[in-house]
PDB file of C-alpha atoms in Angstrom:
ATOM      1  CA  UNK A  19       9.082  12.031 -37.234  1.00  0.00           C
ATOM      2  CA  UNK A  20       7.139   8.806 -37.585  1.00  0.00           C
ATOM      3  CA  UNK A  21       7.294   6.697 -40.678  1.00  0.00           C
ATOM      4  CA  UNK A  22       4.116   6.813 -42.832  1.00  0.00           C
ATOM      5  CA  UNK A  23       4.841   3.792 -45.086  1.00  0.00           C
ATOM      6  CA  UNK A  24       5.205   0.098 -44.630  1.00  0.00           C
ATOM      7  CA  UNK A  25       8.656  -1.336 -44.063  1.00  0.00           C
ATOM      8  CA  UNK A  26      10.119  -4.835 -43.721  1.00  0.00           C
ATOM      9  CA  UNK A  27      12.039  -4.823 -40.510  1.00  0.00           C
ATOM     10  CA  UNK A  28      12.711  -7.085 -37.472  1.00  0.00           C
ATOM     11  CA  UNK A  29      12.914  -4.081 -35.145  1.00  0.00           C
ATOM     12  CA  UNK A  30       9.869  -2.305 -33.837  1.00  0.00           C
ATOM     13  CA  UNK A  31       8.162  -1.031 -30.678  1.00  0.00           C
ATOM     14  CA  UNK A  32       4.626  -2.269 -30.350  1.00  0.00           C
ATOM     15  CA  UNK A  33       2.062  -0.579 -28.101  1.00  0.00           C
ATOM     16  CA  UNK A  34       4.199  -0.165 -25.089  1.00  0.00           C
ATOM     17  CA  UNK A  35       7.955   0.530 -24.421  1.00  0.00           C
ATOM     18  CA  UNK A  36       8.365  -2.951 -22.941  1.00  0.00           C
ATOM     19  CA  UNK A  37       7.190  -4.633 -26.176  1.00  0.00           C
ATOM     20  CA  UNK A  38      10.382  -3.742 -28.112  1.00  0.00           C
ATOM     21  CA  UNK A  39      11.352  -6.243 -30.766  1.00  0.00           C
ATOM     22  CA  UNK A  40      14.965  -6.447 -31.865  1.00  0.00           C
ATOM     23  CA  UNK A  41      15.416  -9.874 -33.507  1.00  0.00           C
ATOM     24  CA  UNK A  42      13.795 -12.018 -36.063  1.00  0.00           C
ATOM     25  CA  UNK A  43      12.701 -14.454 -33.251  1.00  0.00           C
ATOM     26  CA  UNK A  44      11.093 -11.655 -31.394  1.00  0.00           C
ATOM     27  CA  UNK A  45       9.281 -10.505 -34.490  1.00  0.00           C
ATOM     28  CA  UNK A  46       8.078 -14.008 -35.167  1.00  0.00           C
ATOM     29  CA  UNK A  47       6.752 -14.246 -31.622  1.00  0.00           C
ATOM     30  CA  UNK A  48       5.077 -10.754 -31.832  1.00  0.00           C
ATOM     31  CA  UNK A  49       3.417 -11.676 -35.108  1.00  0.00           C
ATOM     32  CA  UNK A  50       2.048 -14.851 -33.539  1.00  0.00           C
ATOM     33  CA  UNK A  51       0.746 -12.894 -30.522  1.00  0.00           C
ATOM     34  CA  UNK A  52      -0.995 -10.408 -32.818  1.00  0.00           C
ATOM     35  CA  UNK A  53      -2.261 -13.212 -35.025  1.00  0.00           C
ATOM     36  CA  UNK A  54      -3.865 -14.825 -31.852  1.00  0.00           C
ATOM     37  CA  UNK A  55      -5.354 -11.457 -30.902  1.00  0.00           C
ATOM     38  CA  UNK A  56      -6.934 -11.024 -34.385  1.00  0.00           C
ATOM     39  CA  UNK A  57      -8.403 -14.593 -34.123  1.00  0.00           C
ATOM     40  CA  UNK A  58      -9.670 -13.746 -30.648  1.00  0.00           C
ATOM     41  CA  UNK A  59     -11.195 -10.414 -31.998  1.00  0.00           C
ATOM     42  CA  UNK A  60     -13.088 -12.355 -34.700  1.00  0.00           C
ATOM     43  CA  UNK A  61     -14.245 -14.970 -32.243  1.00  0.00           C
ATOM     44  CA  UNK A  62     -15.512 -12.416 -29.792  1.00  0.00           C
ATOM     45  CA  UNK A  63     -17.300 -10.632 -32.603  1.00  0.00           C
ATOM     46  CA  UNK A  64     -19.114 -13.809 -33.730  1.00  0.00           C
ATOM     47  CA  UNK A  65     -19.677 -14.907 -30.083  1.00  0.00           C
ATOM     48  CA  UNK A  66     -21.311 -11.561 -29.193  1.00  0.00           C
ATOM     49  CA  UNK A  67     -23.716 -11.926 -32.290  1.00  0.00           C
ATOM     50  CA  UNK A  68     -24.588 -15.446 -31.234  1.00  0.00           C
ATOM     51  CA  UNK A  69     -25.192 -14.363 -27.605  1.00  0.00           C
ATOM     52  CA  UNK A  70     -27.425 -11.555 -28.723  1.00  0.00           C
ATOM     53  CA  UNK A  71     -29.399 -13.942 -30.944  1.00  0.00           C
ATOM     54  CA  UNK A  72     -29.833 -16.441 -28.040  1.00  0.00           C
ATOM     55  CA  UNK A  73     -31.058 -13.638 -25.778  1.00  0.00           C
ATOM     56  CA  UNK A  74     -33.651 -12.426 -28.309  1.00  0.00           C
ATOM     57  CA  UNK A  75     -34.843 -15.961 -29.029  1.00  0.00           C
ATOM     58  CA  UNK A  76     -35.177 -16.788 -25.313  1.00  0.00           C
ATOM     59  CA  UNK A  77     -36.897 -13.536 -24.293  1.00  0.00           C
ATOM     60  CA  UNK A  78     -40.638 -14.101 -24.030  1.00  0.00           C
ATOM     61  CA  UNK A  79     -42.515 -12.308 -26.746  1.00  0.00           C
ATOM     62  CA  UNK A  80     -45.377 -11.435 -24.532  1.00  0.00           C
ATOM     63  CA  UNK A  81     -43.330  -9.258 -22.341  1.00  0.00           C
ATOM     64  CA  UNK A  82     -42.808  -5.719 -23.400  1.00  0.00           C
ATOM     65  CA  UNK A  83     -40.665  -3.016 -21.945  1.00  0.00           C
ATOM     66  CA  UNK A  84     -43.746  -1.267 -20.760  1.00  0.00           C
ATOM     67  CA  UNK A  85     -44.985  -4.367 -18.860  1.00  0.00           C
ATOM     68  CA  UNK A  86     -41.461  -4.688 -17.272  1.00  0.00           C
ATOM     69  CA  UNK A  87     -41.552  -1.090 -16.119  1.00  0.00           C
ATOM     70  CA  UNK A  88     -45.028  -1.359 -14.692  1.00  0.00           C
ATOM     71  CA  UNK A  89     -44.254  -4.508 -12.790  1.00  0.00           C
ATOM     72  CA  UNK A  90     -41.099  -3.162 -11.376  1.00  0.00           C
ATOM     73  CA  UNK A  91     -42.972  -0.156 -10.142  1.00  0.00           C
ATOM     74  CA  UNK A  92     -45.677  -2.325  -8.554  1.00  0.00           C
ATOM     75  CA  UNK A  93     -43.322  -4.869  -6.972  1.00  0.00           C
ATOM     76  CA  UNK A  94     -40.910  -2.330  -5.472  1.00  0.00           C
ATOM     77  CA  UNK A  95     -37.888  -4.372  -6.154  1.00  0.00           C
ATOM     78  CA  UNK A  96     -39.328  -7.768  -5.545  1.00  0.00           C
ATOM     79  CA  UNK A  97     -37.966 -10.424  -7.936  1.00  0.00           C
ATOM     80  CA  UNK A  98     -40.737 -12.868  -7.145  1.00  0.00           C
ATOM     81  CA  UNK A  99     -42.823 -12.349 -10.268  1.00  0.00           C
ATOM     82  CA  UNK A 100     -41.806 -13.889 -13.647  1.00  0.00           C
ATOM     83  CA  UNK A 101     -41.634 -10.502 -15.238  1.00  0.00           C
ATOM     84  CA  UNK A 102     -39.258  -9.288 -12.534  1.00  0.00           C
ATOM     85  CA  UNK A 103     -37.031 -12.343 -13.030  1.00  0.00           C
ATOM     86  CA  UNK A 104     -37.123 -11.848 -16.792  1.00  0.00           C
ATOM     87  CA  UNK A 105     -36.067  -8.188 -16.340  1.00  0.00           C
ATOM     88  CA  UNK A 106     -33.292  -9.109 -14.075  1.00  0.00           C
ATOM     89  CA  UNK A 107     -32.016 -11.897 -16.559  1.00  0.00           C
ATOM     90  CA  UNK A 108     -32.256  -9.338 -19.419  1.00  0.00           C
ATOM     91  CA  UNK A 109     -30.189  -6.844 -17.299  1.00  0.00           C
ATOM     92  CA  UNK A 110     -27.519  -9.491 -16.567  1.00  0.00           C
ATOM     93  CA  UNK A 111     -27.319 -10.516 -20.223  1.00  0.00           C
ATOM     94  CA  UNK A 112     -27.086  -6.807 -21.323  1.00  0.00           C
ATOM     95  CA  UNK A 113     -24.378  -6.190 -18.688  1.00  0.00           C
ATOM     96  CA  UNK A 114     -22.444  -9.269 -19.945  1.00  0.00           C
ATOM     97  CA  UNK A 115     -22.774  -8.126 -23.512  1.00  0.00           C
ATOM     98  CA  UNK A 116     -21.519  -4.682 -22.571  1.00  0.00           C
ATOM     99  CA  UNK A 117     -18.437  -6.177 -20.944  1.00  0.00           C
ATOM    100  CA  UNK A 118     -17.828  -8.355 -23.975  1.00  0.00           C
ATOM    101  CA  UNK A 119     -18.157  -5.253 -26.163  1.00  0.00           C
ATOM    102  CA  UNK A 120     -15.556  -3.351 -24.134  1.00  0.00           C
ATOM    103  CA  UNK A 121     -13.158  -6.265 -24.441  1.00  0.00           C
ATOM    104  CA  UNK A 122     -13.787  -6.451 -28.186  1.00  0.00           C
ATOM    105  CA  UNK A 123     -13.119  -2.653 -28.562  1.00  0.00           C
ATOM    106  CA  UNK A 124      -9.924  -2.771 -26.469  1.00  0.00           C
ATOM    107  CA  UNK A 125      -8.498  -5.690 -28.517  1.00  0.00           C
ATOM    108  CA  UNK A 126      -9.544  -3.963 -31.734  1.00  0.00           C
ATOM    109  CA  UNK A 127      -7.658  -0.721 -30.723  1.00  0.00           C
ATOM    110  CA  UNK A 128      -4.591  -2.772 -29.680  1.00  0.00           C
ATOM    111  CA  UNK A 129      -4.550  -4.389 -33.076  1.00  0.00           C
ATOM    112  CA  UNK A 130      -5.140  -1.113 -34.917  1.00  0.00           C
ATOM    113  CA  UNK A 131      -2.240   0.557 -32.967  1.00  0.00           C
ATOM    114  CA  UNK A 132       0.054  -2.413 -33.638  1.00  0.00           C
ATOM    115  CA  UNK A 133      -0.682  -2.112 -37.452  1.00  0.00           C
ATOM    116  CA  UNK A 134       0.049   1.555 -37.250  1.00  0.00           C
ATOM    117  CA  UNK A 135       3.652   0.704 -36.555  1.00  0.00           C
ATOM    118  CA  UNK A 136       3.752   0.278 -40.282  1.00  0.00           C
ATOM    119  CA  UNK A 137       5.642  -2.914 -39.989  1.00  0.00           C
ATOM    120  CA  UNK A 138       4.740  -5.217 -42.801  1.00  0.00           C
ATOM    121  CA  UNK A 139       5.289  -8.423 -40.897  1.00  0.00           C
ATOM    122  CA  UNK A 140       2.876  -7.193 -38.096  1.00  0.00           C
ATOM    123  CA  UNK A 141       0.339  -6.123 -40.719  1.00  0.00           C
ATOM    124  CA  UNK A 142       0.415  -9.514 -42.469  1.00  0.00           C
ATOM    125  CA  UNK A 143       0.074 -11.252 -39.124  1.00  0.00           C
ATOM    126  CA  UNK A 144      -3.017  -9.318 -38.291  1.00  0.00           C
ATOM    127  CA  UNK A 145      -4.513  -9.813 -41.688  1.00  0.00           C
ATOM    128  CA  UNK A 146      -3.837 -13.570 -41.527  1.00  0.00           C
ATOM    129  CA  UNK A 147      -5.096 -13.725 -38.000  1.00  0.00           C
ATOM    130  CA  UNK A 148      -8.388 -11.933 -38.980  1.00  0.00           C
ATOM    131  CA  UNK A 149      -8.847 -14.332 -41.937  1.00  0.00           C
ATOM    132  CA  UNK A 150      -8.250 -17.400 -39.871  1.00  0.00           C
ATOM    133  CA  UNK A 151     -10.437 -16.089 -37.069  1.00  0.00           C
ATOM    134  CA  UNK A 152     -13.340 -15.407 -39.450  1.00  0.00           C
ATOM    135  CA  UNK A 153     -12.831 -18.817 -41.139  1.00  0.00           C
ATOM    136  CA  UNK A 154     -12.970 -20.592 -37.773  1.00  0.00           C
ATOM    137  CA  UNK A 155     -15.670 -18.509 -36.102  1.00  0.00           C
ATOM    138  CA  UNK A 156     -18.203 -17.747 -38.893  1.00  0.00           C
ATOM    139  CA  UNK A 157     -19.577 -21.411 -39.068  1.00  0.00           C
ATOM    140  CA  UNK A 158     -20.492 -21.112 -35.418  1.00  0.00           C
ATOM    141  CA  UNK A 159     -23.218 -18.584 -36.368  1.00  0.00           C
ATOM    142  CA  UNK A 160     -25.142 -21.126 -38.323  1.00  0.00           C
ATOM    143  CA  UNK A 161     -25.166 -23.719 -35.559  1.00  0.00           C
ATOM    144  CA  UNK A 162     -27.975 -23.781 -33.039  1.00  0.00           C
TER     145      UNK A 162
END
């Protein structure tokens, strides 16, 4: 039966069978890896918000979704018009944002599953990594 309380231990299996920790040095390395993943998660979260803001600022306000749909129907796949190019750029940005979102979700689930090992050192590493990541990444939102 799995433990349902936090323990201080230097032995744990994280995420996969090959990530088995049996020493204090291995635990320290595992905590550092998860700390880095938590920083990366926060960075991706802020980066995704900044990218969305840039896309919305750079998208022409005179072009609506209806205009894009009408132009695509008239041009039959031709990207020669400005509206067609804008639609193509929007599609590429949306595809990129979707990929970034998938990466963020995967990293988030990995972090969650690692914390569910109920190892206190792992938990503290994730919390510290999240705090450091937020501290480093949040100021990037206010820069242009």
